[in-house]
Coordinates of N, CA, C and O in Angstrom, one line a residue:
Q1 N 119.0 91.1 113.3 CA 117.9 91.8 112.8 C 117.7 91.9 111.2 O 118.3 92.7 110.6
V2 N 117.0 91.0 110.4 CA 117.0 91.2 108.9 C 115.9 91.9 108.8 O 114.9 92.1 109.2
Q3 N 116.4 92.7 108.0 CA 115.7 93.9 107.2 C 115.0 93.5 105.9 O 115.7 92.8 104.9
L4 N 113.7 93.8 105.3 CA 112.8 93.4 104.5 C 112.7 94.3 103.9 O 112.0 95.7 104.3
V5 N 113.2 94.7 102.1 CA 112.6 95.7 101.5 C 111.9 95.2 100.4 O 112.5 94.6 99.4
E6 N 110.6 95.9 100.0 CA 109.8 95.7 98.5 C 110.4 96.8 97.8 O 110.6 97.8 98.5
S7 N 109.8 96.4 96.3 CA 109.7 96.9 95.4 C 108.9 96.6 94.5 O 108.6 95.5 94.5
G8 N 108.8 97.4 93.2 CA 107.9 96.7 92.2 C 106.5 97.0 92.1 O 105.9 97.2 91.3
G9 N 106.2 97.8 93.2 CA 104.9 98.7 92.6 C 104.5 99.4 91.7 O 105.7 99.9 91.7
G10 N 103.3 100.0 91.8 CA 103.0 101.1 91.0 C 101.6 100.8 90.2 O 100.8 100.6 91.1
L11 N 101.8 102.1 89.1 CA 100.4 101.9 88.5 C 100.0 101.2 87.5 O 100.6 101.3 86.6
V12 N 99.0 100.2 87.4 CA 98.7 99.4 86.1 C 97.1 99.6 85.8 O 96.5 99.6 86.7
K13 N 96.9 99.0 84.5 CA 95.6 99.1 84.1 C 95.4 97.5 84.6 O 95.5 96.6 84.2
A14 N 93.7 97.4 84.7 CA 93.2 96.3 85.0 C 93.6 95.1 83.8 O 93.4 95.7 82.4
G15 N 93.5 94.1 84.4 CA 94.5 92.9 83.2 C 96.0 92.7 83.1 O 96.6 92.0 82.5
G16 N 96.5 94.0 83.4 CA 98.0 93.9 83.2 C 98.4 93.2 84.5 O 98.1 92.5 85.2
S17 N 100.0 93.2 84.7 CA 101.0 92.6 85.3 C 102.1 93.2 86.2 O 102.6 94.6 85.7
L18 N 102.3 93.4 87.3 CA 103.6 93.7 88.0 C 104.3 92.3 88.9 O 103.5 91.5 89.4
R19 N 105.6 92.8 89.2 CA 106.0 91.3 89.9 C 106.4 92.4 90.8 O 107.7 93.3 90.8
L20 N 106.6 91.9 92.3 CA 106.8 92.8 93.7 C 108.2 91.6 93.9 O 108.0 90.4 93.7
S21 N 109.2 92.5 94.3 CA 110.7 91.9 95.0 C 110.4 92.2 96.7 O 110.2 93.4 96.7
C22 N 111.4 91.3 97.2 CA 111.3 91.9 98.3 C 112.4 91.1 98.8 O 113.1 90.0 99.1
V23 N 113.7 91.8 99.4 CA 115.2 91.8 99.3 C 115.2 91.7 101.1 O 114.9 92.6 101.4
A24 N 116.2 90.6 101.0 CA 116.7 90.7 102.8 C 117.9 91.2 102.8 O 118.7 91.1 102.0
S25 N 118.5 91.6 104.0 CA 119.8 92.3 104.2 C 120.4 91.3 104.8 O 121.8 91.4 104.8
E26 N 120.2 89.8 105.1 CA 121.2 89.0 105.5 C 121.0 87.4 105.0 O 119.5 87.2 104.3
R27 N 121.9 86.6 104.9 CA 121.6 85.3 104.3 C 120.9 84.3 105.0 O 120.5 83.3 104.4
T28 N 120.9 84.9 106.4 CA 119.8 83.9 107.5 C 118.7 83.5 106.5 O 117.4 82.9 107.1
F29 N 118.0 84.9 105.6 CA 117.0 84.4 104.7 C 116.5 83.4 104.5 O 115.0 82.9 104.4
S30 N 117.6 82.7 103.9 CA 117.0 81.2 103.7 C 116.8 80.5 104.3 O 116.2 79.5 104.0
N31 N 116.2 80.9 105.7 CA 116.1 79.7 106.7 C 114.5 80.1 107.4 O 113.6 79.7 107.8
F32 N 114.2 81.3 106.3 CA 112.9 82.3 106.9 C 111.5 81.4 105.7 O 111.8 81.3 104.9
Y33 N 110.6 81.4 106.8 CA 109.4 81.2 105.9 C 108.6 82.8 105.6 O 108.6 83.4 106.2
M34 N 108.2 83.1 104.4 CA 107.9 84.6 103.6 C 106.7 84.4 104.0 O 106.0 83.4 102.8
G35 N 105.9 85.3 103.4 CA 104.8 85.7 103.2 C 104.5 87.3 102.4 O 105.3 87.9 102.7
W36 N 103.3 87.5 101.7 CA 103.2 88.6 101.0 C 101.8 88.6 101.9 O 100.7 88.2 102.1
F37 N 101.4 90.1 102.5 CA 100.4 90.3 103.0 C 100.1 91.8 102.1 O 100.5 92.0 101.7
R38 N 98.5 92.2 102.3 CA 98.1 93.5 101.8 C 97.3 94.1 102.3 O 96.3 93.6 103.2
Q39 N 97.4 95.4 102.3 CA 96.3 96.3 103.1 C 95.6 97.5 102.3 O 96.2 98.3 101.5
A40 N 94.3 97.3 101.9 CA 93.9 97.8 101.3 C 93.0 99.1 101.8 O 92.6 99.2 103.3
P41 N 92.7 100.6 101.4 CA 92.2 101.4 102.2 C 90.6 101.4 103.0 O 90.2 100.4 102.7
G42 N 91.2 101.6 104.2 CA 89.8 101.3 105.5 C 89.7 99.7 105.5 O 88.8 99.5 106.2
K43 N 90.8 99.0 105.2 CA 90.6 97.0 105.5 C 91.4 97.0 106.3 O 92.5 97.5 106.5
E44 N 91.4 95.9 106.9 CA 92.4 95.2 107.8 C 93.7 94.6 106.8 O 93.5 94.1 105.3
R45 N 95.1 94.3 107.1 CA 95.6 93.5 106.3 C 95.5 92.0 106.3 O 94.8 91.9 106.8
E46 N 95.7 91.8 105.2 CA 95.1 90.0 104.7 C 96.0 89.5 104.1 O 96.9 90.0 103.5
F47 N 96.3 88.1 104.3 CA 97.1 87.2 103.5 C 97.1 87.1 102.3 O 95.5 87.1 101.8
V48 N 98.1 87.2 101.4 CA 98.0 87.1 100.1 C 98.4 85.5 99.7 O 98.0 84.6 98.7
A49 N 99.9 85.3 100.1 CA 100.7 84.2 99.5 C 101.6 83.9 100.5 O 102.6 84.7 101.3
S50 N 102.3 83.0 100.4 CA 103.5 82.5 101.3 C 104.3 81.5 100.9 O 103.9 80.4 100.2
I51 N 105.6 81.2 101.1 CA 106.4 80.0 100.5 C 107.1 79.7 101.7 O 107.8 80.6 102.7
S52 N 107.6 78.5 101.8 CA 108.4 77.8 102.8 C 110.1 77.7 102.0 O 110.3 78.5 101.3
W53 N 110.7 77.9 103.4 CA 112.2 78.0 103.1 C 112.7 77.6 101.8 O 113.6 78.1 101.2
S54 N 112.3 76.4 101.5 CA 113.1 75.4 100.5 C 112.2 76.1 98.7 O 112.7 75.4 97.7
G55 N 111.0 76.8 99.0 CA 110.1 76.9 98.3 C 109.1 75.8 97.7 O 108.6 75.6 96.7
G56 N 109.3 74.9 98.5 CA 108.6 73.6 97.9 C 107.1 73.7 98.4 O 106.5 73.0 98.1
T57 N 107.1 74.6 99.2 CA 105.5 74.6 99.7 C 104.6 76.2 99.1 O 105.6 76.9 100.2
T58 N 103.8 76.3 99.0 CA 103.2 77.7 98.2 C 101.6 77.5 99.0 O 101.1 77.0 98.5
N59 N 101.1 78.5 99.5 CA 100.0 78.7 99.7 C 99.2 80.1 99.0 O 100.1 81.2 99.3
Y60 N 98.3 80.5 99.1 CA 97.6 81.6 98.4 C 96.1 81.4 99.2 O 95.5 80.8 99.3
A61 N 95.9 82.8 99.2 CA 94.6 83.6 99.3 C 93.4 83.0 98.0 O 94.0 83.3 96.7
D62 N 92.4 82.6 98.4 CA 91.5 82.1 97.4 C 90.9 83.4 96.2 O 91.3 83.2 95.5
S63 N 91.5 84.5 96.7 CA 91.1 85.8 96.0 C 91.9 85.9 94.8 O 92.1 86.5 93.9
V64 N 93.2 85.2 95.0 CA 94.3 85.7 94.0 C 94.8 84.5 93.7 O 95.8 84.2 92.5
K65 N 94.4 83.1 93.6 CA 94.9 81.9 92.9 C 94.7 81.7 91.8 O 93.5 82.5 91.2
G66 N 95.4 81.5 91.1 CA 95.5 81.4 89.5 C 96.1 82.6 88.8 O 96.3 82.7 87.5
R67 N 96.0 83.5 89.6 CA 96.5 84.7 89.0 C 97.9 85.1 89.8 O 98.7 85.9 88.8
F68 N 98.3 85.1 90.8 CA 99.6 85.2 91.3 C 100.3 84.2 91.7 O 99.9 82.7 92.1
T69 N 101.7 84.5 91.7 CA 102.6 83.4 92.1 C 103.8 83.8 93.0 O 104.4 85.2 92.4
I70 N 104.1 83.2 93.9 CA 105.5 83.6 94.8 C 106.3 82.4 94.3 O 106.2 81.5 94.3
S71 N 107.9 83.1 94.7 CA 108.7 82.3 94.5 C 109.6 82.9 95.2 O 109.7 84.0 95.7
R72 N 110.8 82.3 95.5 CA 112.0 82.8 96.2 C 113.3 82.2 95.1 O 113.1 81.4 94.6
D73 N 114.5 83.2 95.5 CA 115.5 82.7 95.2 C 116.3 83.2 96.3 O 117.2 84.3 96.8
N74 N 116.8 82.0 97.0 CA 117.8 82.3 98.2 C 119.1 82.7 98.0 O 119.8 83.2 98.9
A75 N 119.6 82.4 96.7 CA 121.2 82.8 96.6 C 121.0 84.3 96.3 O 122.1 85.1 96.6
K76 N 119.7 84.8 96.0 CA 119.9 86.2 95.8 C 119.2 87.1 96.8 O 118.8 88.0 97.2
I77 N 118.8 85.9 97.8 CA 117.9 86.5 99.1 C 116.6 87.5 98.8 O 116.7 88.7 99.4
T78 N 115.8 86.6 97.9 CA 114.9 87.8 97.3 C 113.4 86.6 97.4 O 113.9 85.7 97.0
V79 N 112.1 87.0 98.0 CA 111.3 86.4 97.4 C 110.6 87.1 96.6 O 110.6 89.1 96.5
Y80 N 109.3 86.6 95.7 CA 108.9 87.6 94.4 C 107.5 87.2 94.9 O 106.9 86.1 95.1
L81 N 106.7 88.4 94.3 CA 105.1 87.9 94.0 C 105.3 88.2 92.3 O 104.7 89.5 92.1
Q82 N 104.7 87.3 91.4 CA 104.2 87.6 90.3 C 102.8 88.1 90.5 O 102.0 87.0 90.4
M83 N 102.6 89.0 89.8 CA 100.9 89.1 89.7 C 100.4 89.7 88.2 O 100.9 90.5 87.8
N84 N 99.5 88.5 87.9 CA 98.8 88.8 86.8 C 97.3 89.2 86.6 O 96.6 88.7 87.7
N85 N 97.0 89.5 85.6 CA 95.3 89.7 85.3 C 95.3 90.5 86.4 O 93.8 90.0 87.0
L86 N 95.4 91.5 87.0 CA 95.0 92.6 88.1 C 94.0 93.1 88.1 O 93.2 93.5 87.0
K87 N 93.3 93.2 89.2 CA 91.8 93.8 89.2 C 91.9 94.9 89.9 O 92.8 95.1 90.7
P88 N 90.9 95.8 89.7 CA 90.9 96.9 90.4 C 90.7 96.6 92.2 O 91.7 97.2 93.2
E89 N 90.2 95.4 92.7 CA 90.6 95.3 94.0 C 91.5 94.6 94.5 O 91.7 94.4 95.9
D90 N 92.7 94.8 93.8 CA 93.8 94.2 94.1 C 94.7 95.4 94.6 O 95.7 95.3 95.1
T91 N 94.1 96.6 94.2 CA 94.7 97.7 95.0 C 94.9 97.9 96.2 O 93.8 97.6 97.3
A92 N 96.5 97.9 96.7 CA 96.3 98.0 98.2 C 98.1 98.3 98.1 O 98.9 98.0 97.1
V93 N 98.9 98.4 99.9 CA 100.1 98.5 99.8 C 100.4 96.9 100.3 O 99.8 96.7 101.1
Y94 N 101.3 96.4 99.9 CA 101.7 95.1 99.7 C 103.0 95.2 100.6 O 104.0 95.8 100.4
Y95 N 102.7 94.1 101.6 CA 104.0 93.7 102.4 C 104.7 92.7 102.4 O 103.9 91.3 102.3
C96 N 105.9 92.5 102.5 CA 106.7 91.0 102.7 C 106.8 90.9 104.3 O 107.3 91.9 104.7
A97 N 106.6 89.4 104.8 CA 107.0 89.4 106.0 C 107.5 87.8 105.7 O 107.4 87.2 105.1
G98 N 108.2 87.6 107.0 CA 109.0 86.6 107.4 C 109.6 86.0 108.9 O 109.4 86.9 109.9
R99 N 109.7 84.8 108.8 CA 110.1 84.2 109.6 C 110.8 83.0 109.9 O 110.7 82.6 109.2
S100 N 111.8 83.0 110.9 CA 113.2 81.8 110.6 C 112.2 80.9 111.2 O 111.9 80.3 112.5
S101 N 111.8 80.0 110.3 CA 110.9 79.1 110.2 C 111.1 77.8 109.1 O 110.7 78.4 108.0
Y102 N 111.2 76.4 109.6 CA 111.3 75.9 108.1 C 109.8 75.2 108.0 O 109.6 75.0 107.1
Y103 N 108.8 75.5 109.1 CA 107.4 74.4 109.0 C 106.5 75.7 109.0 O 107.0 76.3 110.3
S104 N 105.3 76.0 108.8 CA 104.5 76.8 109.6 C 103.1 76.2 109.3 O 102.9 76.2 107.9
A105 N 102.1 76.2 110.6 CA 100.7 75.9 110.4 C 99.9 77.3 110.0 O 98.6 77.3 110.0
R106 N 100.9 78.2 110.2 CA 100.3 79.4 110.7 C 100.6 80.9 109.7 O 100.8 81.9 110.1
Y107 N 101.0 80.0 108.4 CA 101.3 80.9 107.4 C 100.5 82.3 107.0 O 100.8 83.3 106.1
Y108 N 99.0 82.0 107.4 CA 98.2 82.6 106.9 C 97.8 84.2 108.0 O 97.1 84.6 107.6
R109 N 98.7 83.8 108.8 CA 98.4 84.7 110.1 C 99.3 85.9 110.2 O 100.6 85.9 110.6
E110 N 99.5 87.1 110.4 CA 100.3 88.2 110.3 C 100.6 88.1 111.4 O 101.9 88.3 111.7
D111 N 100.1 87.7 112.5 CA 100.9 88.1 114.0 C 101.8 86.7 114.3 O 102.7 86.9 115.1
W112 N 101.8 85.8 113.4 CA 103.0 84.7 113.4 C 104.2 85.3 112.7 O 105.4 84.9 112.9
Y113 N 104.3 86.2 111.8 CA 105.5 86.8 111.4 C 106.1 87.7 112.3 O 105.6 88.8 113.0
D114 N 107.2 87.9 112.2 CA 108.3 89.2 113.2 C 109.2 89.8 112.2 O 110.0 90.7 113.1
H115 N 109.0 89.6 110.9 CA 109.9 90.7 110.4 C 109.2 91.0 109.2 O 108.4 90.5 108.7
W116 N 109.0 92.7 108.6 CA 108.2 93.3 108.0 C 109.1 94.0 107.1 O 109.8 95.1 107.4
G117 N 108.6 94.3 105.7 CA 109.1 95.5 105.2 C 107.9 96.5 105.3 O 106.9 96.5 105.9
Q118 N 108.5 97.5 104.6 CA 107.5 98.9 104.7 C 106.4 98.9 103.9 O 105.6 100.0 104.1
G119 N 106.6 98.2 103.1 CA 105.4 98.0 101.8 C 105.5 98.7 100.6 O 106.4 99.5 100.7
T120 N 104.5 98.3 99.5 CA 104.5 99.3 98.6 C 103.7 99.2 97.7 O 102.7 98.2 97.9
Q121 N 103.2 100.3 97.1 CA 101.9 100.3 96.7 C 101.4 99.8 95.4 O 102.3 100.2 94.4
V122 N 100.3 99.4 95.0 CA 100.0 98.6 94.0 C 98.6 99.1 93.7 O 98.0 99.3 94.8
T123 N 98.4 99.8 92.5 CA 97.4 100.8 92.6 C 96.7 100.0 91.0 O 97.7 100.2 90.0
V124 N 95.6 99.5 90.8 CA 94.9 99.1 89.6 C 94.0 100.0 89.2 O 92.9 99.6 89.7
S125 N 93.9 100.1 87.9 CA 93.1 101.3 87.4 C 91.7 100.3 86.4 O 92.4 99.3 85.8
S126 N 90.6 100.9 86.8 CA 89.6 100.2 85.7 C 89.8 100.5 84.4 O 90.3 101.7 83.9

């Protein structure tokens, strides 16, 4: 069972940047389709971004397009989420998720992923 551990969250002012990291416990991570989700207080968890095993395909929620960038380094068994121009509405617990798959048409569905990290808090002040 691959373990996922997020880091990089914190408190930042609006307009600032953070980079989240998600490190996997095994090299089989390179076969995983990876995603980032977030859950704000009182709201359901929502899709943020996803990336294919090769990094060649990325997808983003409309709310973060142009501001967030997902990437991965399979040699470091790590996926990243670079978040720029942060807004107070980006405040949430951010989770990375993965599933062993080379392709997915369901990258935006949290029920498709079968490996999850514990989450990292991101707070954006106005």
